[in-house]
Coordinates of C-alpha atoms in Angstrom, one line a residue:
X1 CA -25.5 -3.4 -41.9
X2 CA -23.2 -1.4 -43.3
X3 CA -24.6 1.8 -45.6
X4 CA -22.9 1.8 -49.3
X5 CA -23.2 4.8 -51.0
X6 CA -21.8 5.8 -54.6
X7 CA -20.5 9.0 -55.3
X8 CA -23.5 10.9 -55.7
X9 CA -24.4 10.4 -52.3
X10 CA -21.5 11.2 -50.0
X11 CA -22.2 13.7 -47.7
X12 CA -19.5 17.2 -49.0
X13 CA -19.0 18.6 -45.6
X14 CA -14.8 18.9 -44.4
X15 CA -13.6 19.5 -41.4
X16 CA -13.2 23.2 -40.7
X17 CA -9.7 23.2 -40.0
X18 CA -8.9 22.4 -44.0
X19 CA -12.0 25.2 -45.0
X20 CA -9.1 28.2 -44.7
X21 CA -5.8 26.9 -44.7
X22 CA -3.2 29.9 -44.4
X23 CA 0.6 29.8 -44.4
X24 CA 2.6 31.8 -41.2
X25 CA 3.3 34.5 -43.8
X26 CA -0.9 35.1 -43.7
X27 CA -1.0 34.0 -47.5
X28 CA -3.2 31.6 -48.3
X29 CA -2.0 27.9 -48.7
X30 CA -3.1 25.8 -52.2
X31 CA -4.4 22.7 -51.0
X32 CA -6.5 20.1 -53.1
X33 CA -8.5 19.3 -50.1
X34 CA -10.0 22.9 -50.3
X35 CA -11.5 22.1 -53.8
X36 CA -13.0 18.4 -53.2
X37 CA -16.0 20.1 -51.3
X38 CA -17.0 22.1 -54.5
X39 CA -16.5 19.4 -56.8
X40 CA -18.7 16.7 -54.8
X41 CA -21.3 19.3 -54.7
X42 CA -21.4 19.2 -58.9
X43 CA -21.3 16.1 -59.0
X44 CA -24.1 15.7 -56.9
X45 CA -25.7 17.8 -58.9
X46 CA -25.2 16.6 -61.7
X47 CA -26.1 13.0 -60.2
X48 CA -29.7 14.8 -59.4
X49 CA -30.6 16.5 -62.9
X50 CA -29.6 12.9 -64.6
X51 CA -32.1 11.1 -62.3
X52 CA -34.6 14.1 -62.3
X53 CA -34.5 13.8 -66.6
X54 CA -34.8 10.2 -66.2
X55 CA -37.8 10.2 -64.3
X56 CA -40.0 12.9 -66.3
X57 CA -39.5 11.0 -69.7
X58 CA -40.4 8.1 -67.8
X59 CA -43.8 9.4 -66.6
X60 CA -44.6 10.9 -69.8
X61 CA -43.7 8.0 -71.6
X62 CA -46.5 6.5 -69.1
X63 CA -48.8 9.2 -70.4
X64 CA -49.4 11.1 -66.7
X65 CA -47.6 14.3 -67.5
X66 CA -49.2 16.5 -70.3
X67 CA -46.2 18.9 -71.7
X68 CA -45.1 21.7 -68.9
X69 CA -44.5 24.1 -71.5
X70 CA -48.7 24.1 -72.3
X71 CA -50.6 26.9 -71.3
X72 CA -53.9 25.2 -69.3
X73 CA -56.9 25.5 -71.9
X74 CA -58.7 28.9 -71.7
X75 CA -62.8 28.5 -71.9
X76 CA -63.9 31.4 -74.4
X77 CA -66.8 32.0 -71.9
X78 CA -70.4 31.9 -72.7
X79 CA -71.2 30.0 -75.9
X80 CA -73.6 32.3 -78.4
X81 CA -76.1 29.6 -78.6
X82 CA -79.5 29.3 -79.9
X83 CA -82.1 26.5 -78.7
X84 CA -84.7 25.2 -81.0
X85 CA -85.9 21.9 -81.6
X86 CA -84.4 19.6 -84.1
X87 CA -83.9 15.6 -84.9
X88 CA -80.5 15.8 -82.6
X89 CA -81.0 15.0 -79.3
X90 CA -80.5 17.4 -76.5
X91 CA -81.1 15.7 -73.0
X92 CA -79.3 13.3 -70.8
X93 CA -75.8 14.4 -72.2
X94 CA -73.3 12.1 -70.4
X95 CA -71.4 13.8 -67.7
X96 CA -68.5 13.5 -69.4
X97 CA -66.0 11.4 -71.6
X98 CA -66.0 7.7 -70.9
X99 CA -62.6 7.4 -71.7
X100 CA -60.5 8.1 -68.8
X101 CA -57.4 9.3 -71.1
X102 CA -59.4 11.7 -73.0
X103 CA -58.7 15.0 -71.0
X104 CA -54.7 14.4 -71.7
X105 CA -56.0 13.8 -75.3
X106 CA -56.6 17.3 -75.8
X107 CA -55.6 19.3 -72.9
X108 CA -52.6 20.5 -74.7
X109 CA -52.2 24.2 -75.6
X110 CA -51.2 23.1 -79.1
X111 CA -54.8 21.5 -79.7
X112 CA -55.9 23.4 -83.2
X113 CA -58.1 26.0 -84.1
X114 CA -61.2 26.8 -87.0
X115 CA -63.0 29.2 -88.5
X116 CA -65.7 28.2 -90.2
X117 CA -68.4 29.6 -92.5
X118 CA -71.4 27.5 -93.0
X119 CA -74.7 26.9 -94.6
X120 CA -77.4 24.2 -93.8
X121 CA -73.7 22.0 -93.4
X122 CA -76.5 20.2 -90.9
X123 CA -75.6 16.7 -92.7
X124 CA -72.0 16.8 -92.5
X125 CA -70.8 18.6 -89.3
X126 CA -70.9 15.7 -87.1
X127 CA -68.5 13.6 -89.0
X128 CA -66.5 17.0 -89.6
X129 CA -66.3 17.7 -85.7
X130 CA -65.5 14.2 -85.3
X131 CA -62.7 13.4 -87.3
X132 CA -61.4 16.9 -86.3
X133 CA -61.3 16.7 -82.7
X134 CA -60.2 13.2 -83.1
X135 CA -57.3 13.2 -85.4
X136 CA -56.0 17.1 -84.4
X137 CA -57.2 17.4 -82.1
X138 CA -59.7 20.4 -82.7
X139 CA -60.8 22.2 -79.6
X140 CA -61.2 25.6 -80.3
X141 CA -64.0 26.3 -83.1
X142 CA -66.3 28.9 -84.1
X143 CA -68.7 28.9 -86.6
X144 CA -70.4 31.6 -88.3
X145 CA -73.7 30.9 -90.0
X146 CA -74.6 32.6 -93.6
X147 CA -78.0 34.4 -92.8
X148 CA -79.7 33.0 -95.6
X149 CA -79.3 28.9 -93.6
X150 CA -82.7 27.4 -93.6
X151 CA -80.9 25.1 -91.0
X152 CA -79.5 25.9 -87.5
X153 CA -76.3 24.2 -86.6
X154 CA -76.8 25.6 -82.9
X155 CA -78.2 21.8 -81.2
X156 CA -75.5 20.2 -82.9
X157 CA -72.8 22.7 -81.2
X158 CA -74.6 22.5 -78.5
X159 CA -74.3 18.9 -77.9
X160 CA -70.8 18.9 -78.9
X161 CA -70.2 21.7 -76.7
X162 CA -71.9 19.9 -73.5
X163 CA -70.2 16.5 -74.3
X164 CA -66.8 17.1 -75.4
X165 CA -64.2 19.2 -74.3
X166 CA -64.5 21.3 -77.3
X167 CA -65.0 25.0 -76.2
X168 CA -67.5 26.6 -79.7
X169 CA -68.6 29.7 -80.5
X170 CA -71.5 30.7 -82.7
X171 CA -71.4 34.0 -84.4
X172 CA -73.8 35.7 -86.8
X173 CA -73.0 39.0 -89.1
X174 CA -73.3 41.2 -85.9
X175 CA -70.6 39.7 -84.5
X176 CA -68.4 40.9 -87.3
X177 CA -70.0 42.4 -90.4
X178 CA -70.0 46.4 -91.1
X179 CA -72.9 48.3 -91.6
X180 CA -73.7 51.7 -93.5
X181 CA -71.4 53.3 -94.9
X182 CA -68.3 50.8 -94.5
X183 CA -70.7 47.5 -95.6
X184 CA -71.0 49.5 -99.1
X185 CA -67.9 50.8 -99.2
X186 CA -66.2 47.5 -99.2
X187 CA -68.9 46.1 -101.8
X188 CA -67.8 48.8 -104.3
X189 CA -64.5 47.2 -104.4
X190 CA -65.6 43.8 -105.4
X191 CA -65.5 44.3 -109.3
X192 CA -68.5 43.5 -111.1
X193 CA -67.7 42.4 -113.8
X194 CA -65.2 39.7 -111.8
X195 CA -68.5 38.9 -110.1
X196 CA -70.3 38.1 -113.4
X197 CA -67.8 36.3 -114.8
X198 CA -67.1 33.5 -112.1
X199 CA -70.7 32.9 -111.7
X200 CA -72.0 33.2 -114.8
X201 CA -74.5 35.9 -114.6
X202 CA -75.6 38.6 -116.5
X203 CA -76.3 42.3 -115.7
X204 CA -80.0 42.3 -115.0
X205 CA -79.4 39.9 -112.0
X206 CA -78.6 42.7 -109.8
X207 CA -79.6 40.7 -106.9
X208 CA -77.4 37.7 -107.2
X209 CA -74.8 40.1 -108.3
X210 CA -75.2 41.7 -104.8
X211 CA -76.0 38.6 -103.0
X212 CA -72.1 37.4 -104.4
X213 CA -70.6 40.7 -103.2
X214 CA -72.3 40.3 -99.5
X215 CA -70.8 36.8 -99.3
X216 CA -66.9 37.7 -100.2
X217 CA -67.3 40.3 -97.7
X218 CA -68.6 38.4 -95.2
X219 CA -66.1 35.8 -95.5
X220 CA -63.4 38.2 -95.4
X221 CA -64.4 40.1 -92.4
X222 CA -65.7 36.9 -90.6
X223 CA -62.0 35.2 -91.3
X224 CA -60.1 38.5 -89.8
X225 CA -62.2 38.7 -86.6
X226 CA -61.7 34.8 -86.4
X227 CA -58.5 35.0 -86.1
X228 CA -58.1 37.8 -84.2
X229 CA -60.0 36.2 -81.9
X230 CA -57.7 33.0 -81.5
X231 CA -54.8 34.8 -82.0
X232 CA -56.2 37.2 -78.4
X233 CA -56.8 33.8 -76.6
X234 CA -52.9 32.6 -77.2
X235 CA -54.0 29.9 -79.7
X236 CA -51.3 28.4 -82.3
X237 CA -52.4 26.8 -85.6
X238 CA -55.6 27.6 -86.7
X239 CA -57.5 25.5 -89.7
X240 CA -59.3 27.7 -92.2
X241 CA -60.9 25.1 -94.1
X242 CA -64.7 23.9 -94.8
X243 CA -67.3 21.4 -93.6
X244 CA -66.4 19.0 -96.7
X245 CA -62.5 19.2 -96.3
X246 CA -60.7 17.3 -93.7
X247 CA -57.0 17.9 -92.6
X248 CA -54.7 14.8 -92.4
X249 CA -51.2 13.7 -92.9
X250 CA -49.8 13.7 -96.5
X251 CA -48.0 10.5 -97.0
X252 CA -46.2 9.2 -99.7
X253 CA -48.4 7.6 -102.6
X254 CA -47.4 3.4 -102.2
X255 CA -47.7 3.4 -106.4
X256 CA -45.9 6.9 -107.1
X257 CA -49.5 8.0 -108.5
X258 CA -48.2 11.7 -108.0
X259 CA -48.1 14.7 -110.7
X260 CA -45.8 17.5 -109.4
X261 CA -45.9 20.8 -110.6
X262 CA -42.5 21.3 -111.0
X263 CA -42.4 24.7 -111.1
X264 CA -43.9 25.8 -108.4
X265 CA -41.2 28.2 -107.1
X266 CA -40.6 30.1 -109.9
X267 CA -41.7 33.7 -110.7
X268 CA -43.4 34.4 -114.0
X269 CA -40.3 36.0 -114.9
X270 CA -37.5 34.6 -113.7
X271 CA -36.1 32.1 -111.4
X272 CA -34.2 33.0 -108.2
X273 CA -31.2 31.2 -107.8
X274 CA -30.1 31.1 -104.0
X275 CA -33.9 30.6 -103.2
X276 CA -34.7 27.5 -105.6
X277 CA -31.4 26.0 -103.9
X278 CA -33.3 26.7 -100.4
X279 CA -36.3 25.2 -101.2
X280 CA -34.8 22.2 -103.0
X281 CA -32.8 21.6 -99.9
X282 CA -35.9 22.0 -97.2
X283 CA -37.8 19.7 -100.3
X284 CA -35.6 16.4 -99.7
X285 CA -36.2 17.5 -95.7
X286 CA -40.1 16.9 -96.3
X287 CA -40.0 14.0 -99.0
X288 CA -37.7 12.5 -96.8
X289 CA -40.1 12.6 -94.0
X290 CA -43.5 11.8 -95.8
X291 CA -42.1 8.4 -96.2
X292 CA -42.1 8.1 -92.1
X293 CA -45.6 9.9 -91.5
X294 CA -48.1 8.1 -89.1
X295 CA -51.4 7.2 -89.7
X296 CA -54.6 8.7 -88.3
X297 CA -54.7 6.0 -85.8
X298 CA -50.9 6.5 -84.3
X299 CA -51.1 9.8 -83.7
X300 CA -52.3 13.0 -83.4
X301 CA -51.1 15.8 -86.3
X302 CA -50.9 18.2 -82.8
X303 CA -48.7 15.5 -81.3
X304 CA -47.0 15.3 -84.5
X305 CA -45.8 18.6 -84.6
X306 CA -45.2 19.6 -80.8
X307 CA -41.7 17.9 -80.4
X308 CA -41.0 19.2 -84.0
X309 CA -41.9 22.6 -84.0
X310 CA -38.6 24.3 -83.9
X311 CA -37.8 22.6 -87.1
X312 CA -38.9 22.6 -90.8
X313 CA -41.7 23.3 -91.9
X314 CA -42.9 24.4 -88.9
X315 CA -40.5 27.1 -87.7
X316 CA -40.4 28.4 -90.9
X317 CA -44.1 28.4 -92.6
X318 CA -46.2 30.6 -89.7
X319 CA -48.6 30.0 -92.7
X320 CA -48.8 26.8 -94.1
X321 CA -50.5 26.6 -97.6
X322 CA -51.5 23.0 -98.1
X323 CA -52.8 20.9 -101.1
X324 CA -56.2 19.2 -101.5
X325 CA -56.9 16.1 -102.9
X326 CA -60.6 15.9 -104.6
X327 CA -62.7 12.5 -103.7
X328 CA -65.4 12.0 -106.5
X329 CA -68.8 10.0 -106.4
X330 CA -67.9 6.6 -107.1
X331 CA -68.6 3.9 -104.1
X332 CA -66.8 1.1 -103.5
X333 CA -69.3 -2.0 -102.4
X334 CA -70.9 -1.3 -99.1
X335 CA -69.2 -4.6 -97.3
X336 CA -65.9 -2.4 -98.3
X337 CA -67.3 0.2 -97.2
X338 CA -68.0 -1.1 -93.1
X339 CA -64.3 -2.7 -93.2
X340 CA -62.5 -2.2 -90.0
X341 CA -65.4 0.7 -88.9
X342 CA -67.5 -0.1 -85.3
X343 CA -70.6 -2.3 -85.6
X344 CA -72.5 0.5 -84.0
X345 CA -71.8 2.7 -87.1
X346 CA -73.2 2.2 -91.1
X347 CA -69.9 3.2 -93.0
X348 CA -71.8 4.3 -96.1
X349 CA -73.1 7.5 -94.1
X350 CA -69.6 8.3 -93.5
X351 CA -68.3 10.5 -96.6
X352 CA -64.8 10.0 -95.5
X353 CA -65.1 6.2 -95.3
X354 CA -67.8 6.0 -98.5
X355 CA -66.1 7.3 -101.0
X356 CA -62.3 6.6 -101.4
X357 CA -61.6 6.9 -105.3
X358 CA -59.3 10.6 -105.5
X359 CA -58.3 12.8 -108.5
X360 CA -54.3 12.5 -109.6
X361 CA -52.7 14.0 -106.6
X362 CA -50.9 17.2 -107.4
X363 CA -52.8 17.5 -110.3
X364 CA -54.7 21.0 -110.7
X365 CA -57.7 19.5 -112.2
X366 CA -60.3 19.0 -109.7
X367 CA -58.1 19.6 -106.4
X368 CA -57.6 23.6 -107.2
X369 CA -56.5 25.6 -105.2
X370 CA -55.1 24.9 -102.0
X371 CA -56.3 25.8 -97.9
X372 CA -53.8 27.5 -95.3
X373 CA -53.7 26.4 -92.2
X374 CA -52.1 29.5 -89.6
X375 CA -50.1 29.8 -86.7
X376 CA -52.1 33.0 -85.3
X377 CA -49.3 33.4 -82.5
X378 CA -46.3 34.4 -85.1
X379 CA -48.7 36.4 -87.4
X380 CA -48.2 40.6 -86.8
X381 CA -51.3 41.8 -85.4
X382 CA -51.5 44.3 -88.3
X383 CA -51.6 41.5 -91.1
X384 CA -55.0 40.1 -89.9
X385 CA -56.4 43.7 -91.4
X386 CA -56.4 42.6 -94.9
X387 CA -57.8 39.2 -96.2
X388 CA -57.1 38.1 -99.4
X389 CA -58.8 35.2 -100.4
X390 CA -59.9 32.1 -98.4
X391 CA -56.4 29.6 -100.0
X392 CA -53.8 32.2 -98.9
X393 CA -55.4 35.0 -96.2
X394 CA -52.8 36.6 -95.3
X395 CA -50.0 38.6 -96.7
X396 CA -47.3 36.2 -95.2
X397 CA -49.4 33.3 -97.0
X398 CA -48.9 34.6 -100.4
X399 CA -44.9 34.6 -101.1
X400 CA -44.5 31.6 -99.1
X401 CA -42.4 28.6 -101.1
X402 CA -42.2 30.8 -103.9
X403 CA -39.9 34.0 -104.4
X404 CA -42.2 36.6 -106.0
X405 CA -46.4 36.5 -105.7
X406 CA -48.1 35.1 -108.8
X407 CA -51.8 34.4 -109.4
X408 CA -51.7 31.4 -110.0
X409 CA -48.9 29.4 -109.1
X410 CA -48.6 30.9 -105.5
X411 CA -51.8 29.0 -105.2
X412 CA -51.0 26.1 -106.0
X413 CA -48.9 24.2 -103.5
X414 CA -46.7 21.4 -104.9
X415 CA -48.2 17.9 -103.7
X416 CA -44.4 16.6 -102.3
X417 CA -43.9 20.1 -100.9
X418 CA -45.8 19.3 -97.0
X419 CA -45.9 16.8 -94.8
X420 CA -50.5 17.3 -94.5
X421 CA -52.8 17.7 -97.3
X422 CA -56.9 18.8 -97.2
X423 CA -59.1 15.8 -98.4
X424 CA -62.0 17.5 -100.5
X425 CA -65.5 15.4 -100.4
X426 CA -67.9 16.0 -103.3
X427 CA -70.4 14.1 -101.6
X428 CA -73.8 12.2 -102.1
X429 CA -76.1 13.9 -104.7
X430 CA -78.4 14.3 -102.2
X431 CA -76.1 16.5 -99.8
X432 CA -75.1 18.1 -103.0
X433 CA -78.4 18.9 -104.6
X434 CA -79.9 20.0 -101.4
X435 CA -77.5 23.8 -101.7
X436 CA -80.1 26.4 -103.2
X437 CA -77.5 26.7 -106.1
X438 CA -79.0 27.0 -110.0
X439 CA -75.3 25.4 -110.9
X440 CA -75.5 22.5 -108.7
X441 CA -77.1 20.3 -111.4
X442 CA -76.7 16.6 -111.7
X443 CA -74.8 16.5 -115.5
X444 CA -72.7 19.1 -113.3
X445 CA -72.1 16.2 -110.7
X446 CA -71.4 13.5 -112.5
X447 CA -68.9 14.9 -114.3
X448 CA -67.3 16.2 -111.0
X449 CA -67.8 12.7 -109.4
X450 CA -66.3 11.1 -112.2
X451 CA -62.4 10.6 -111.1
X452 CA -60.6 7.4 -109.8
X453 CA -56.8 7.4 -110.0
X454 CA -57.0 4.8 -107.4
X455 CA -58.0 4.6 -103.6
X456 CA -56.6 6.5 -100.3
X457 CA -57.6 4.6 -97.5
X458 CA -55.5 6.9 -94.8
X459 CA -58.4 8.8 -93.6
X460 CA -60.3 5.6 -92.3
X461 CA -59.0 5.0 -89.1
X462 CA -60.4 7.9 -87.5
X463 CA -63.6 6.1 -86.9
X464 CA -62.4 3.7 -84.7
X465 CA -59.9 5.5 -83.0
X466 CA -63.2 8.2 -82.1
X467 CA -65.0 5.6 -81.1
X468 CA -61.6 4.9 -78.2
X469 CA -61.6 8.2 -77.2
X470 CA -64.9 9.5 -76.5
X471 CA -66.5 6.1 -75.5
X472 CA -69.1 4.0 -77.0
X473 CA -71.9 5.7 -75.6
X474 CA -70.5 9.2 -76.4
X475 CA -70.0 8.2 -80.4
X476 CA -73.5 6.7 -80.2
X477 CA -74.9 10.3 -79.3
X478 CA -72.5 12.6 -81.2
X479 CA -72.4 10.8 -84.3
X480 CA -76.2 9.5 -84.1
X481 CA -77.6 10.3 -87.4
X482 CA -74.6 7.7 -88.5
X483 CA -75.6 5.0 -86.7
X484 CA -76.8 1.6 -88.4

């Protein structure tokens, strides 16, 4: 038979009498045979690196390479755990994830991190740590409990921690508050009459006055040594948002139902020129792009941004203040509710499938400020010293998207200004009401529950797409308090 072979596999070896051809004279003769060796051995490399290329996009395409570039996942070591008993189940954990695709799911170094402060959040962590290590995916999470919790998230971590591939840490004060001297020093500095005047108190409630102080500064110090911490164990974007908030893409409203603060890059005293043209042009970049956004249940926000990192936003916003959209109290009827959500599951237990009716979006009424997520790896290690607030930490978080710092407006991100938003859930009055909180009253809730400027259905998909992931039996345990 006889052996046909293209150019890319002809073997480059000449005989050696054309290798060093010389003239009598001893000078060295030009001859075009001399070259044809070197060029069939680029072309035969070049032949290699086309066929090498081909094949890698190929097999990731198949979903058996996870990206080279990753560093493997780092386990933070032993969990600070407590054990008590509780309604959540702690035995026969399964050995592992039913699905045989999760470990590519979130064995990527650019899985998220949180930071999270909570109390008695009991009722809506699982659905929290669902949809966030679902839709991220969030692997990386610790969670510092306020010492006054009558609750104990630790069997819940616990079971997510033996079930999943989520790696959590709990911490208490002593993993990061001051004492003595230092603890009072930094109270001192919280203004008192700041204090009063946001919550409403007067002067003889010492107590509460003190009580207030103790929580700023424990949020403050517990979000610096968070993220200290994640930004040490070579994590990337970082979530700083709370048990009732939920990260997800921001696309377009279908019905234009937006309000844009259109000045949102203007100083309180003048406008800068050359910058407002920069942000106007990266501005039709992202409203460009919210029109192509997937949905929950195409992709990943992690896998969104990998391939797209070295572009806008990302590459230029280290610290990416986000907006929030507020979700009042008002239900839609409960066979709405279970549409397209597993039989195993009662949708109405499900904030983020219950309640769908939003405030305007971009509105300041009700949304507020906004949440930051962080890319710890591209912060300075000296700007995690001094935290700001919990919407814009860190210095590099305040002047971003506007030219000079201002109260108010460099809060306030403009709605059509990102490509993800933070959904805010008010909740049931019973998950409300249960806060030992004197201005937590129900007049107080119905009028915050009060808001429909239409539905946003792009959160729901999560459910399902869990349910892929971790397996039936897995969503059965994790998520059992939602279970019909």
């Amino acid at each position: 038979m006889t052996d046909k072979t293209n150019s890319c596999d002809e073997k480059t070896s000449e005989p050696s009498e054309h290798r060093n051809s010389y003239t009598g004279n001893g000078t060295k003769r030009t001859n075009s045979r001399i070259r044809r060796p070197g060029l069939r051995k680029w072309i035969n490399r070049f032949c290699f690196t086309v066929i090498a290329v081909e094949c890698f996009f190929r097999f990731r395409q198949m979903g058996k390479i996870v990206n080279i570039y990753s560093v493997p996942i780092k386990n933070d070591g032993p969990q600070i755990l407590q054990t008590n008993s509780s309604g959540i189940q702690s035995g026969d954990f399964p050995s592992g994830l039913s699905d045989t695709n999760s470990s590519l799911y979130h064995s990527t170094n650019y899985a998220f991190s949180a930071c999270i402060l909570i109390k008695d959040d009991n009722d809506k962590l699982p659905e929290w740590l669902g949809y966030h290590y679902t839709a991220i995916p969030l692997v990386y999470l610790i969670v510092a409990v306020d010492p006054t919790s009558k609750t104990s998230p630790a069997p819940i971590l616990e079971l997510w921690n033996r079930t999943t591939e989520m790696k959590i840490l709990q911490w208490s004060d002593e993993n990061f508050m001051p004492e003595g001297e230092e603890l009072e020093s930094l109270l001192d500095e919280i203004p008192v009459g700041l204090v009063k005047e946001k919550a409403a108190i007067n002067d003889e409630e010492t107590d509460r006055i003190r009580k207030i102080k103790l929580h700023r500064v424990r949020q403050k110090q517990f979000l610096s040594s968070c993220l200290v911490h994640h930004k040490r164990n070579r994590r990337n974007w970082t979530m700083l948002i709370d048990t009732d908030e939920y990260l997800v893409f921001n696309k377009e409203d279908e019905d234009g139902n937006e309000d844009i603060l259109l000045n949102n890059y203007k100083s309180p005293t003048r406008t800068v020129e050359a910058y407002r043209l920069s942000i106007e042009k990266r501005l039709k970049k992202i409203q460009s792009r919210r029109r192509r956004l997937p949905g929950v249940e195409n992709s990943t926000v992690s896998s969104f941004i990998y391939p797209r990192r070295n572009g806008i936003p990302w590459l230029v916003e280290p610290c990416m203040p986000l907006p929030r959209l507020f979700f009042g109290s008002k239900e839609s009827p409960s066979e709405k509710n279970q549409e397209d959500v597993p039989k195993i599951f009662n949708g109405t237990k499900f904030d983020t499938l219950r309640y769908r009716k939003h405030a305007m979006k971009g509105a300041w009424d009700h949304n507020l400020y906004d949440k930051s997520i962080v890319d710890v790896s591209r912060i300075p290690w000296d700007k995690f010293e001094m935290i700001y607030d919990p919407h814009r930490p860190l210095l590099p978080c305040r002047k971003i998207r506007t030219p000079e710092y201002d109260l108010m407006l460099s809060r306030i991100t403009r709605f059509d200004q990102t490509l993800l938003r933070v959904h805010h859930y008010l909740g049931s009055w019973d998950s409300y009401s249960s806060r030992d909180d004197s201005r937590r009253t129900k007049e107080r809730y119905d009028q915050l529950g009060n808001v429909d400027y239409g539905d946003d259905n792009d959160i729901r998909p999560w459910i399902g797409k869990f349910v892929e992931v971790v397996g039936e039996e897995s969503a059965k345990l994790l998520l059992q308090t939602k279970l019909n």
